[in-house]
Coordinates of C-alpha atoms and ligand atoms in Angstrom, one line a residue:
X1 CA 0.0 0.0 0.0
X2 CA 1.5 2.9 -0.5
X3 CA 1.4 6.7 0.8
X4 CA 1.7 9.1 -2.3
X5 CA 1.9 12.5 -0.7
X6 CA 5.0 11.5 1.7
X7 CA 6.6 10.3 -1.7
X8 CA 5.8 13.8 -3.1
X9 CA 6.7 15.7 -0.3
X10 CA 9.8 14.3 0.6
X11 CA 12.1 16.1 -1.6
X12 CA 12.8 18.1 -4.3
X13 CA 10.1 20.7 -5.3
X14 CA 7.5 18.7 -4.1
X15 CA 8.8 19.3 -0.2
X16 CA 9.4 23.1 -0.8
X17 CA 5.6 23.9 -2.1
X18 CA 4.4 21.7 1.2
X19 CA 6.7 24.0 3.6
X20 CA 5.1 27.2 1.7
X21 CA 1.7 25.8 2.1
X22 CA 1.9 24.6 5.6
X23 CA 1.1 21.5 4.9
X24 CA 2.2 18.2 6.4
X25 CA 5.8 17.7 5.9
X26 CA 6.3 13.7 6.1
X27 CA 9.8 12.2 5.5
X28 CA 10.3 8.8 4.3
X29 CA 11.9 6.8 7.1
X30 CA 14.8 4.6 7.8
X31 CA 13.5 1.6 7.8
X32 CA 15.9 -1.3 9.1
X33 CA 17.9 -3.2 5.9
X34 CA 20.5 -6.2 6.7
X35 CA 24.1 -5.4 7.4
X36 CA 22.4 -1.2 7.6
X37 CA 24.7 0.7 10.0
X38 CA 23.2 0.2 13.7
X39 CA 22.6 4.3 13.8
X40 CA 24.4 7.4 11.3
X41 CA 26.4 9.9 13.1
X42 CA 27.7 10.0 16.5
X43 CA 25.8 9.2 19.4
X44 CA 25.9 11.8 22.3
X45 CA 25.8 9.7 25.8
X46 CA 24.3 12.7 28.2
X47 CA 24.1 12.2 32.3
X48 CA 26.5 11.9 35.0
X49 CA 26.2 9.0 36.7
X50 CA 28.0 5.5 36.8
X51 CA 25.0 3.9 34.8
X52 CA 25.3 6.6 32.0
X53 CA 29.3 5.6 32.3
X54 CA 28.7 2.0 31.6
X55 CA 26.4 2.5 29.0
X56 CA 28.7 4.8 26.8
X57 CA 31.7 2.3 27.4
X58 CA 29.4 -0.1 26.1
X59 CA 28.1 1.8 23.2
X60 CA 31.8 2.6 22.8
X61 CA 32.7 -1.8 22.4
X62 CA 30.1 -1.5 19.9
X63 CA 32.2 1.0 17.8
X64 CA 29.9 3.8 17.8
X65 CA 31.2 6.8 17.3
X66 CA 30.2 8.1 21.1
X67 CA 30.8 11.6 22.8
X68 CA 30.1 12.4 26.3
X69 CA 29.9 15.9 25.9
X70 CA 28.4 17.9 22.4
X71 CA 30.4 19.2 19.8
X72 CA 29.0 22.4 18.7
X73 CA 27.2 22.0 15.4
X74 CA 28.2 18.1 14.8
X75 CA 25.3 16.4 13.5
X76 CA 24.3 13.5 15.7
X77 CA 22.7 10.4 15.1
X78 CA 21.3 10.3 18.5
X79 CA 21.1 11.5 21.9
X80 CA 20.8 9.4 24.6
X81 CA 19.8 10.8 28.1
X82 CA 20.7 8.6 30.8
X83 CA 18.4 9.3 34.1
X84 CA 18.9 6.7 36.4
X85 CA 19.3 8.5 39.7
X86 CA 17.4 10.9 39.5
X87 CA 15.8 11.8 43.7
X88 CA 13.5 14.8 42.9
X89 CA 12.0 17.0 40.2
X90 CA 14.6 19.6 40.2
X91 CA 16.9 17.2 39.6
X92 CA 15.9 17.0 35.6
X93 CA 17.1 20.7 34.5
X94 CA 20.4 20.4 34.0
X95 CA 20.7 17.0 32.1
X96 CA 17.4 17.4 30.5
X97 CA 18.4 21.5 29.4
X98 CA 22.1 20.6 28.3
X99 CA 20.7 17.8 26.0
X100 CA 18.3 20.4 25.0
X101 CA 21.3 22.5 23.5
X102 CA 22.2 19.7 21.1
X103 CA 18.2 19.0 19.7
X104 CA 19.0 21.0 16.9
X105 CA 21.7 19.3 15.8
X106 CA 19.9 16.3 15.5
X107 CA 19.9 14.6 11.7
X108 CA 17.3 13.6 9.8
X109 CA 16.2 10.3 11.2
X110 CA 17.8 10.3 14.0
X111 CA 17.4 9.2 17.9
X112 CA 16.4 10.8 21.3
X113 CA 16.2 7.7 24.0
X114 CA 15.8 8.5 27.8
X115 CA 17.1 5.4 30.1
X116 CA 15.3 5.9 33.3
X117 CA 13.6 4.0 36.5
X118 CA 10.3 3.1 36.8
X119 CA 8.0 5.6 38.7
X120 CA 6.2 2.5 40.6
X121 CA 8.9 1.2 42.4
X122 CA 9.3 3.9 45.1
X123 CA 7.4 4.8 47.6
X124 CA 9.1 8.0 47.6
X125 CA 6.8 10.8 46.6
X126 CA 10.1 13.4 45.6
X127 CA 11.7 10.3 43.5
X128 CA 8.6 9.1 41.7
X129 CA 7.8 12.4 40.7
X130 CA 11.3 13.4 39.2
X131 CA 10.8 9.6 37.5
X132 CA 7.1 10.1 36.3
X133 CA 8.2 13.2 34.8
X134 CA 10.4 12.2 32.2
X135 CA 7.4 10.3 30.9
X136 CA 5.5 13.4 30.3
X137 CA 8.7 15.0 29.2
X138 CA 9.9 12.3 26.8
X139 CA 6.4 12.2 24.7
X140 CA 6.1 15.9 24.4
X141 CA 9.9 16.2 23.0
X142 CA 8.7 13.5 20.5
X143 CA 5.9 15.6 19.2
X144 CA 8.9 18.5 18.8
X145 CA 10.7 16.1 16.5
X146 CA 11.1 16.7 13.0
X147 CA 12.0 15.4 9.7
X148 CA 11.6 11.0 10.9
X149 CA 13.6 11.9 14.3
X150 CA 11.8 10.0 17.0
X151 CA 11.8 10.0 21.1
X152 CA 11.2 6.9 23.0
X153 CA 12.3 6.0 26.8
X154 CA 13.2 2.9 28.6
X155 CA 12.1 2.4 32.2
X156 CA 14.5 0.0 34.1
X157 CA 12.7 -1.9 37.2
X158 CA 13.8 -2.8 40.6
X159 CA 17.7 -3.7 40.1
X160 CA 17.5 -3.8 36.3
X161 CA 21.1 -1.8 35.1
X162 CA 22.4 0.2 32.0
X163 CA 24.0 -2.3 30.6
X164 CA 21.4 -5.1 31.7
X165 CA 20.9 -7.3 28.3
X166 CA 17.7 -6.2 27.9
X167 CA 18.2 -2.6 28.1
X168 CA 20.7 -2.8 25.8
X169 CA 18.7 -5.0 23.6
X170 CA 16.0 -2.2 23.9
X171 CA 18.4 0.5 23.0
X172 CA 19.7 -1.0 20.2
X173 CA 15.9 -1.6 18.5
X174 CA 15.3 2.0 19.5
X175 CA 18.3 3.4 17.5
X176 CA 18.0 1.4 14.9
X177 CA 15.6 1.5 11.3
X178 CA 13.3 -1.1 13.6
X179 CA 11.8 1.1 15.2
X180 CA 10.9 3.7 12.4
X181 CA 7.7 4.0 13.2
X182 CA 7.7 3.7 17.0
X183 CA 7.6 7.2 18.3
X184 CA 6.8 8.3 22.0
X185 CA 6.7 5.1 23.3
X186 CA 8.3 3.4 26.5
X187 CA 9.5 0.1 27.4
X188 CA 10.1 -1.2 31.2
X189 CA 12.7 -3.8 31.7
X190 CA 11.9 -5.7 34.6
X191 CA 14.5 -8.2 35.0
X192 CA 17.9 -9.1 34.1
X193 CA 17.0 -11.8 31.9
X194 CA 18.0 -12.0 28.0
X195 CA 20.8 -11.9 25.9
X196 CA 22.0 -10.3 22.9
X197 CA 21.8 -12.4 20.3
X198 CA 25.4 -13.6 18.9
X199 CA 24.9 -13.1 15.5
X200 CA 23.3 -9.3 15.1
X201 CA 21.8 -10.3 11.5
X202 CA 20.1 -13.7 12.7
X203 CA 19.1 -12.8 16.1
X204 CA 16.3 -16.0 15.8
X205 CA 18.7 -18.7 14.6
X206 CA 17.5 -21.5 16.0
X207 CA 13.9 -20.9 17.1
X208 CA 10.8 -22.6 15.6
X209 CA 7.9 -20.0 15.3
X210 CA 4.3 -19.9 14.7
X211 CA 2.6 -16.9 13.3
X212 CA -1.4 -16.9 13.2
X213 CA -3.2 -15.2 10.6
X214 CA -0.4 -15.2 8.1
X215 CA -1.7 -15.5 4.9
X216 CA -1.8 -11.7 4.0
X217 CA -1.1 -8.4 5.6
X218 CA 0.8 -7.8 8.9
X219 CA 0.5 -11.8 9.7
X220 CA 2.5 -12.2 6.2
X221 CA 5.2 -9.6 6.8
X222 CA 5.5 -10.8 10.5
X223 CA 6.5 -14.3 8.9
X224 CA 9.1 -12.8 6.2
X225 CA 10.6 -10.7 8.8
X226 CA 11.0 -13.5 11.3
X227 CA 12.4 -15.7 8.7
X228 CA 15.0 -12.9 7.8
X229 CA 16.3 -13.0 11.5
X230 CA 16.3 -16.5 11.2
X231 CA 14.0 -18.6 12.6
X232 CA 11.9 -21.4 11.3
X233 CA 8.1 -20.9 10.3
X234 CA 4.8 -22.2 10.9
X235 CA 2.1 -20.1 9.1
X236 CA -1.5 -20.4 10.2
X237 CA -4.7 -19.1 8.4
X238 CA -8.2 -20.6 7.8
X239 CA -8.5 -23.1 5.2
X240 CA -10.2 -20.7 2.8
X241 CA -7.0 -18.7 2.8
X242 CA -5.0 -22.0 2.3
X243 CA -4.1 -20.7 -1.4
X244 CA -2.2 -17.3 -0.3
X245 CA -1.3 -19.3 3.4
X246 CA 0.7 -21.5 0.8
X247 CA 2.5 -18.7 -1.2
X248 CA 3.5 -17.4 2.2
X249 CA 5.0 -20.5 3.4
X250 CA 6.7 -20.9 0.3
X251 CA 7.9 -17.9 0.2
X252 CA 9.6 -18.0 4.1
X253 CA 10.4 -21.7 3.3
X254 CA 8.4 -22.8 6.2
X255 CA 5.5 -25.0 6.8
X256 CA 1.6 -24.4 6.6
X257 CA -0.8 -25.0 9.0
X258 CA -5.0 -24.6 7.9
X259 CA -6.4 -23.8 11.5
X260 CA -9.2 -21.5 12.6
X261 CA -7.9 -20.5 15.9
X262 CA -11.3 -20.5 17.6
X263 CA -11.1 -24.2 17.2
X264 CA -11.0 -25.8 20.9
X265 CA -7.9 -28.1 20.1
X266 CA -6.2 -25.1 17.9
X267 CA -3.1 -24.9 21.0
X268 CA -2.5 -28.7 20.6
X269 CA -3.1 -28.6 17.0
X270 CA -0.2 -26.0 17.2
X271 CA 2.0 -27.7 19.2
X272 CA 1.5 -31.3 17.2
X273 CA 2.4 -29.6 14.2
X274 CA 5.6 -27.9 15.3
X275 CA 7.2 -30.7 16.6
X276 CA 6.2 -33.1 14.3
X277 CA 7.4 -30.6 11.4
X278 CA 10.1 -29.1 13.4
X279 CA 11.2 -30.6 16.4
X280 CA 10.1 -27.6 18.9
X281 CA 8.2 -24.7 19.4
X282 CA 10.3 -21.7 20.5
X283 CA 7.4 -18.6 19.7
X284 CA 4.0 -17.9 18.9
X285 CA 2.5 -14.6 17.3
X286 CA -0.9 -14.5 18.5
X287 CA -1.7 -11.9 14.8
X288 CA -5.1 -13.5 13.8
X289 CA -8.5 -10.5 13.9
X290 CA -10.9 -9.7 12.7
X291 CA -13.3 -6.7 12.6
X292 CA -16.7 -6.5 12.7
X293 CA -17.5 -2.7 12.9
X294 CA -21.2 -1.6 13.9
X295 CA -22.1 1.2 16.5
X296 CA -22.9 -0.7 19.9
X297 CA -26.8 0.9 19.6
X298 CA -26.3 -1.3 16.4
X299 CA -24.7 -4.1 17.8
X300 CA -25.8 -7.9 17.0
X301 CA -24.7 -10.7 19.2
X302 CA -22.7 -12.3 15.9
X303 CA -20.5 -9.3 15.4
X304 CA -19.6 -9.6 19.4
X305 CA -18.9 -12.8 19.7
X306 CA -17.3 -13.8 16.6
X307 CA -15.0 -10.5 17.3
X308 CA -14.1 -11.7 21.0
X309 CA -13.7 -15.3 19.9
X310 CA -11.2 -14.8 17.4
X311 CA -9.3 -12.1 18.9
X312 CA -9.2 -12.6 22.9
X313 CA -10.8 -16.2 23.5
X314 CA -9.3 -18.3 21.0
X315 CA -5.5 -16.6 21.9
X316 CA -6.4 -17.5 25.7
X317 CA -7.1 -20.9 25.3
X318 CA -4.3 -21.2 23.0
X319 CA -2.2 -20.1 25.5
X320 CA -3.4 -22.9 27.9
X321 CA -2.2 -25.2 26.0
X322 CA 1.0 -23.8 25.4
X323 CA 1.6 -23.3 29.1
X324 CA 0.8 -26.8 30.0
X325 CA 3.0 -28.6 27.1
X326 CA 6.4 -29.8 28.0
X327 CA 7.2 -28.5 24.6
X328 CA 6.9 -25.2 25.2
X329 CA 9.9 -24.8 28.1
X330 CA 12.9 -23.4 26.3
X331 CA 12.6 -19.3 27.0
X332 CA 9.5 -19.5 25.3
X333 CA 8.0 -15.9 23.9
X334 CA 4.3 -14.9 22.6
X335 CA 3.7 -11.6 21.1
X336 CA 0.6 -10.3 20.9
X337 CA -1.2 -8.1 18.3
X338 CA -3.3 -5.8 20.1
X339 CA -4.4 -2.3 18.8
X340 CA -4.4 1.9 20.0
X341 CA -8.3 1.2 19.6
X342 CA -7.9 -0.7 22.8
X343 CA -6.5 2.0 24.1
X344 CA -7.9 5.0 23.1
X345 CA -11.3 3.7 21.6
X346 CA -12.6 4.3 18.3
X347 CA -16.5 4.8 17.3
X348 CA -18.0 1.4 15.9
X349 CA -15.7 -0.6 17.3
X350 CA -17.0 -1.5 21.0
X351 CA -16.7 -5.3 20.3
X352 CA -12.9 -4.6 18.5
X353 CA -11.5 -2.6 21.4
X354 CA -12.8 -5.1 24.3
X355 CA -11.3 -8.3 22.6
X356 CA -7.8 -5.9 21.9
X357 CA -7.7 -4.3 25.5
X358 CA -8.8 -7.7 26.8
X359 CA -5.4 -8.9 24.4
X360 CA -3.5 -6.1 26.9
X361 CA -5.0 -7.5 30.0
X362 CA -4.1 -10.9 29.4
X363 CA -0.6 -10.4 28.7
X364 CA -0.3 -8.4 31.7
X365 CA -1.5 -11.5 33.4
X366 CA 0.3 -14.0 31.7
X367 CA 3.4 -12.8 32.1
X368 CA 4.2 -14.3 36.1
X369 CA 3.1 -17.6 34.6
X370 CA 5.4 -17.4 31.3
X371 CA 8.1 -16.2 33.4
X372 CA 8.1 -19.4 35.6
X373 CA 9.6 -21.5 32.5
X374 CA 12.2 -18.5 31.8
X375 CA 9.8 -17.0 28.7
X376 CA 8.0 -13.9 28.2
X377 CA 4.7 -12.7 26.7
X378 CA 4.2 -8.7 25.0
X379 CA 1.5 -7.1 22.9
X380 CA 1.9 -4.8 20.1
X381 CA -0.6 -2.2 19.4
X382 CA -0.7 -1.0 16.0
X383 CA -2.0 2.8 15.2
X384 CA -2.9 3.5 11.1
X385 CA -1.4 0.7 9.4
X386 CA -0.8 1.2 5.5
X387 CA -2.9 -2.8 4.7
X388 CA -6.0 -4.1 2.9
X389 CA -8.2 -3.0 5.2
X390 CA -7.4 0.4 6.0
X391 CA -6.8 0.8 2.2
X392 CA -10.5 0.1 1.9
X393 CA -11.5 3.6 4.1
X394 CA -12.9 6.2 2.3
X395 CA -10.3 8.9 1.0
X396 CA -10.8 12.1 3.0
X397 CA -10.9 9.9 6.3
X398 CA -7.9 7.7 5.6
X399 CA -5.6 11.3 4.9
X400 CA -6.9 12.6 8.0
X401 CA -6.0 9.1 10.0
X402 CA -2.8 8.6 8.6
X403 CA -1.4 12.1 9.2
X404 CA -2.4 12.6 12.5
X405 CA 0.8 10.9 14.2
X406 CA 4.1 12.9 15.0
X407 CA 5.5 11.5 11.8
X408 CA 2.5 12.3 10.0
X409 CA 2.1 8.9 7.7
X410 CA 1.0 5.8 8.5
X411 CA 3.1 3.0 9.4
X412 CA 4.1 0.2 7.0
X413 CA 3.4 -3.8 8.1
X414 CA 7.1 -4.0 8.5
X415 CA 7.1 -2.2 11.0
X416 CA 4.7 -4.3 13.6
X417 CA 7.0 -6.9 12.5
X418 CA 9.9 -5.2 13.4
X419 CA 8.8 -4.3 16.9
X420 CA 7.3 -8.2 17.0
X421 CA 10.6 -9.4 15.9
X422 CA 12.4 -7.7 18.7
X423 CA 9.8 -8.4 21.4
X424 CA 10.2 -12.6 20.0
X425 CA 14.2 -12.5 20.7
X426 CA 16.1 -13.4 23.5
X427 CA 17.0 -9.4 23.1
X428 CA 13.8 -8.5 25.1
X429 CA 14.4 -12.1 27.5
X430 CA 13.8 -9.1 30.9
X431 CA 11.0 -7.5 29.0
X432 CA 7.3 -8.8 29.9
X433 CA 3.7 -8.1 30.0
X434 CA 4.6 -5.2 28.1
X435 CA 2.5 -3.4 25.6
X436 CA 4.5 -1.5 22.6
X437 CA 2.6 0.7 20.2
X438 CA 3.6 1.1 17.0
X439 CA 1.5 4.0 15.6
X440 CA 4.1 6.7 15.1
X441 CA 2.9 8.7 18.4
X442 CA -1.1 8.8 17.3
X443 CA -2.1 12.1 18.5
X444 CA -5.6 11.5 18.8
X445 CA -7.2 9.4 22.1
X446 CA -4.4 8.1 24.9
Ligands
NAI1 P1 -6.1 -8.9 7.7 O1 -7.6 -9.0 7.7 O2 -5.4 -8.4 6.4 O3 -5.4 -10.3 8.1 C1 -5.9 -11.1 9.1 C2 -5.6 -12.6 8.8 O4 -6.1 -13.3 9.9 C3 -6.3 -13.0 7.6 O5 -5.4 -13.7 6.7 C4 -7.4 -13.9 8.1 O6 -7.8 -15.0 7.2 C5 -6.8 -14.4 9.4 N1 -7.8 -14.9 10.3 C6 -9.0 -14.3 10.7 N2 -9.6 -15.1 11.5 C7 -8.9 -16.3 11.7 C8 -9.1 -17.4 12.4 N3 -10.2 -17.7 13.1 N4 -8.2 -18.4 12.4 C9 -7.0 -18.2 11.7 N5 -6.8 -17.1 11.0 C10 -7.7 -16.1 11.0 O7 -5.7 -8.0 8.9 P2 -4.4 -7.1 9.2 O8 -4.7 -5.7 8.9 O9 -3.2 -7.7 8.6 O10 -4.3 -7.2 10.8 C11 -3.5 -8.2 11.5 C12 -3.7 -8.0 13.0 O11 -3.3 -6.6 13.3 C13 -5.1 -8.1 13.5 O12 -5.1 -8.7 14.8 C14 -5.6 -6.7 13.6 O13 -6.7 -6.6 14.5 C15 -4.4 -6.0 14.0 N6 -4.4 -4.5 13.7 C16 -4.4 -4.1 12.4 C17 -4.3 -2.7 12.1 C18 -4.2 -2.1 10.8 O14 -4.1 -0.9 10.6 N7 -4.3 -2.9 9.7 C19 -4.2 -1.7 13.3 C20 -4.3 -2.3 14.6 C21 -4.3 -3.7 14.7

């Protein structure tokens, strides 16, 4: 699907009429390739402490080009802002202001990440207000961003460090093309758990993984980009899909599985097929929805269940079956697709955002039981998404919808795959019952 206007308006004459106009000024962004540079340009390390320390030595054995203290006028690739110890508000002006010296310096594309401690683990009112507030601060620098720059934070929990793996695993997905279209956005790394992968390209070597609702659309491109980090696929669709399913698992040179997930034996179906096939089941991508719009005055008891059986029940009772099977031991990771309308809501689609917050509950929920066999469960929430379906809404809405984000364009499948992809390694191991959006900072609804 593509978005014309940011083509247009990216360069050349095209961007130069939009500027005199006013008019929304998207840029096309760097989108993660293979063997693509971790991040352009050097990467200012700002904060004082022993944690900010660590992490720029560590950024450093990476060979980034790293300075600890700004070079006036040197374009940067990123600033980091480490703000770990932070004890009371006042505390935030004079790292938060000197990194504000360096914003404009900031390239095309580039990075702002805070690395800061989660506001719910004190019980100090002085401490978990200097911590909430880089949460505010972080997603209103994001909306100052320009030109495919994004802000996101990290949030470490209880004894989680700098250089814990999973903070760095966040880090690098934040400063890389991954996360193109993940703007505003925080993650919380609870634990110490994870590892960077050994081989950066193929961070999924190894691991079996079943995708749901992969014949077409974000299901499909979750499948090519899991393959490309290197795992093995299962693809699963409804039987009346089996045509496309097939290209698909052709295509990722994986196996296909015909299953409606609502099926009450679809977890063991699941689990059969991936160890018959493949010897073990590392990950699932719970991606399978459907939408059955109708304003709740209009509502019919078919377009509720049908939506909550597909999208909540059927991934729940999945899930039980996973849990139980001896199969399923080896740091195993779901992912989630949930969706901003279970967040923020969205007229005609009551049924929709129950079955997608309930998607957010049950991760929450899930994760203490994953965790006892060493795994973790996320959830992804997609804003405007450039697919089939949103393709399908009427012209004036869909310009309005897919401009109203701080990168003003809608995101690209790719890029819930990316964030998926991330969220399936053993990158994010000490990140769970998370929920990452991918909608470019939607600036409508929460
Ligand atoms: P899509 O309609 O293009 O693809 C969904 C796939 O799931 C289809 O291949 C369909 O056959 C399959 N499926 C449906 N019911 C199934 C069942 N019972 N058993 C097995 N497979 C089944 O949808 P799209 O746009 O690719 O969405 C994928 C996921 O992303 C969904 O969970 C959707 O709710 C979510 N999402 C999509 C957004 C967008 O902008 N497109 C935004 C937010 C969330």
């Amino acid at each position: 699907m593509t978005d014309m206007y940011t083509q247009l308006v990216s360069r050349g004459p095209g961007r130069d009429i939009a500027r005199k106009l006013g008019l929304p000024q998207p840029v096309v962004l760097r989108r993660y390739l293979p063997d693509q540079p971790l991040i352009t340009g050097p990467v200012l390390v700002q904060g004082a402490g022993s944690g900010a320390d660590e992490l720029a030595a560590t950024l450093l054995s990476w060979n980034l080009d790293v300075r600890r203290h700004a070079v006036p006028k040197e374009k940067l690739g990123a600033i980091i802002l480490v703000l770990d110890e932070l004890g009371r508000p006042e505390d935030l002006a004079r790292p938060v202001l000197t990194a504000a010296t360096s914003l404009r310096d900031l390239a095309p594309n580039s990075r702002v990440i805070t690395v800061s401690r989660t506001a719910a683990d004190t019980a100090d009112p002085a401490v978990a207000a200097a911590r909430q507030g880089v949460d505010g601060l972080l997603r209103s620098l994001a909306k100052e961003l320009r030109a495919g720059a994004t802000g996101n934070g990290i949030l470490l929990a209880g004894g989680v460090r700098t250089t814990s793996p999973s903070t760095l695993g966040a880090l690098r997905f934040f400063l890389s093309g991954r996360s193109a279209f993940v703007d505003g956005q925080f993650l919380t790394v609870s634990s110490a758990e994870g590892q960077l992968p050994a081989h950066a390209g193929k961070p999924l070597a190894g691991k079996v993984a079943v995708v749901t609702g992969a014949a077409r659309g974000i299901g499909a491109a979750i499948a090519r980009t899991l393959y490309r980090d290197g795992a093995t696929l299962v693809v699963v669709d409804i039987p009346a899909a089996g045509d496309h399913l097939a290209a698909v698992a052709n295509e990722v040179r994986g196996t296909a599985l015909q299953l409606d997930i609502s099926r009450t034996d679809a977890g063991q179906r699941i689990i059969d097929h991936a160890v018959e096939r493949h010897g073990r089941l590392d990950i699932v991508i719970h991606n399978a929805g459907i939408t059955r719009d109708k304003l709740l005055a209009n509502m019919d008891e078919g377009r509720w269940n049908s939506v909550i059986a597909v999208n909540i029940a059927a991934q729940l009772r999945i899930n039980e079956a996973l849990l139980a099977s001896g199969h399923f031991r080896s740091s195993p990771r779901i992912v989630s697709v949930a969706s901003t309308s279970g967040i923020a809501g969205n007229r005609g689609q009551t049924n929709y955002a129950a079955s997608k917050g309930g998607v957010m509950g049950m991760v929450r929920a899930t994760a203490p039981l994953i965790g006892t066999h060493g795994g973790s469960i996320n959830a992804v929430a997609p804003g405007f998404i450039e697919t089939e379906m949103t393709a399908k809404i009427p012209f004036a809405v869909r310009e309005v919808a897919r401009r109203l984000n701080s990168l003003q364009q809608g995101g690209q499948p790719g890029d819930v795959a990316e964030a998926i992809a991330f969220l399936a390694s053993d990158a994010a191991g000490g990140i769970s019952g998370e929920v990452l959006r991918v909608c470019g900072q939607n600036l409508v609804g929460a």
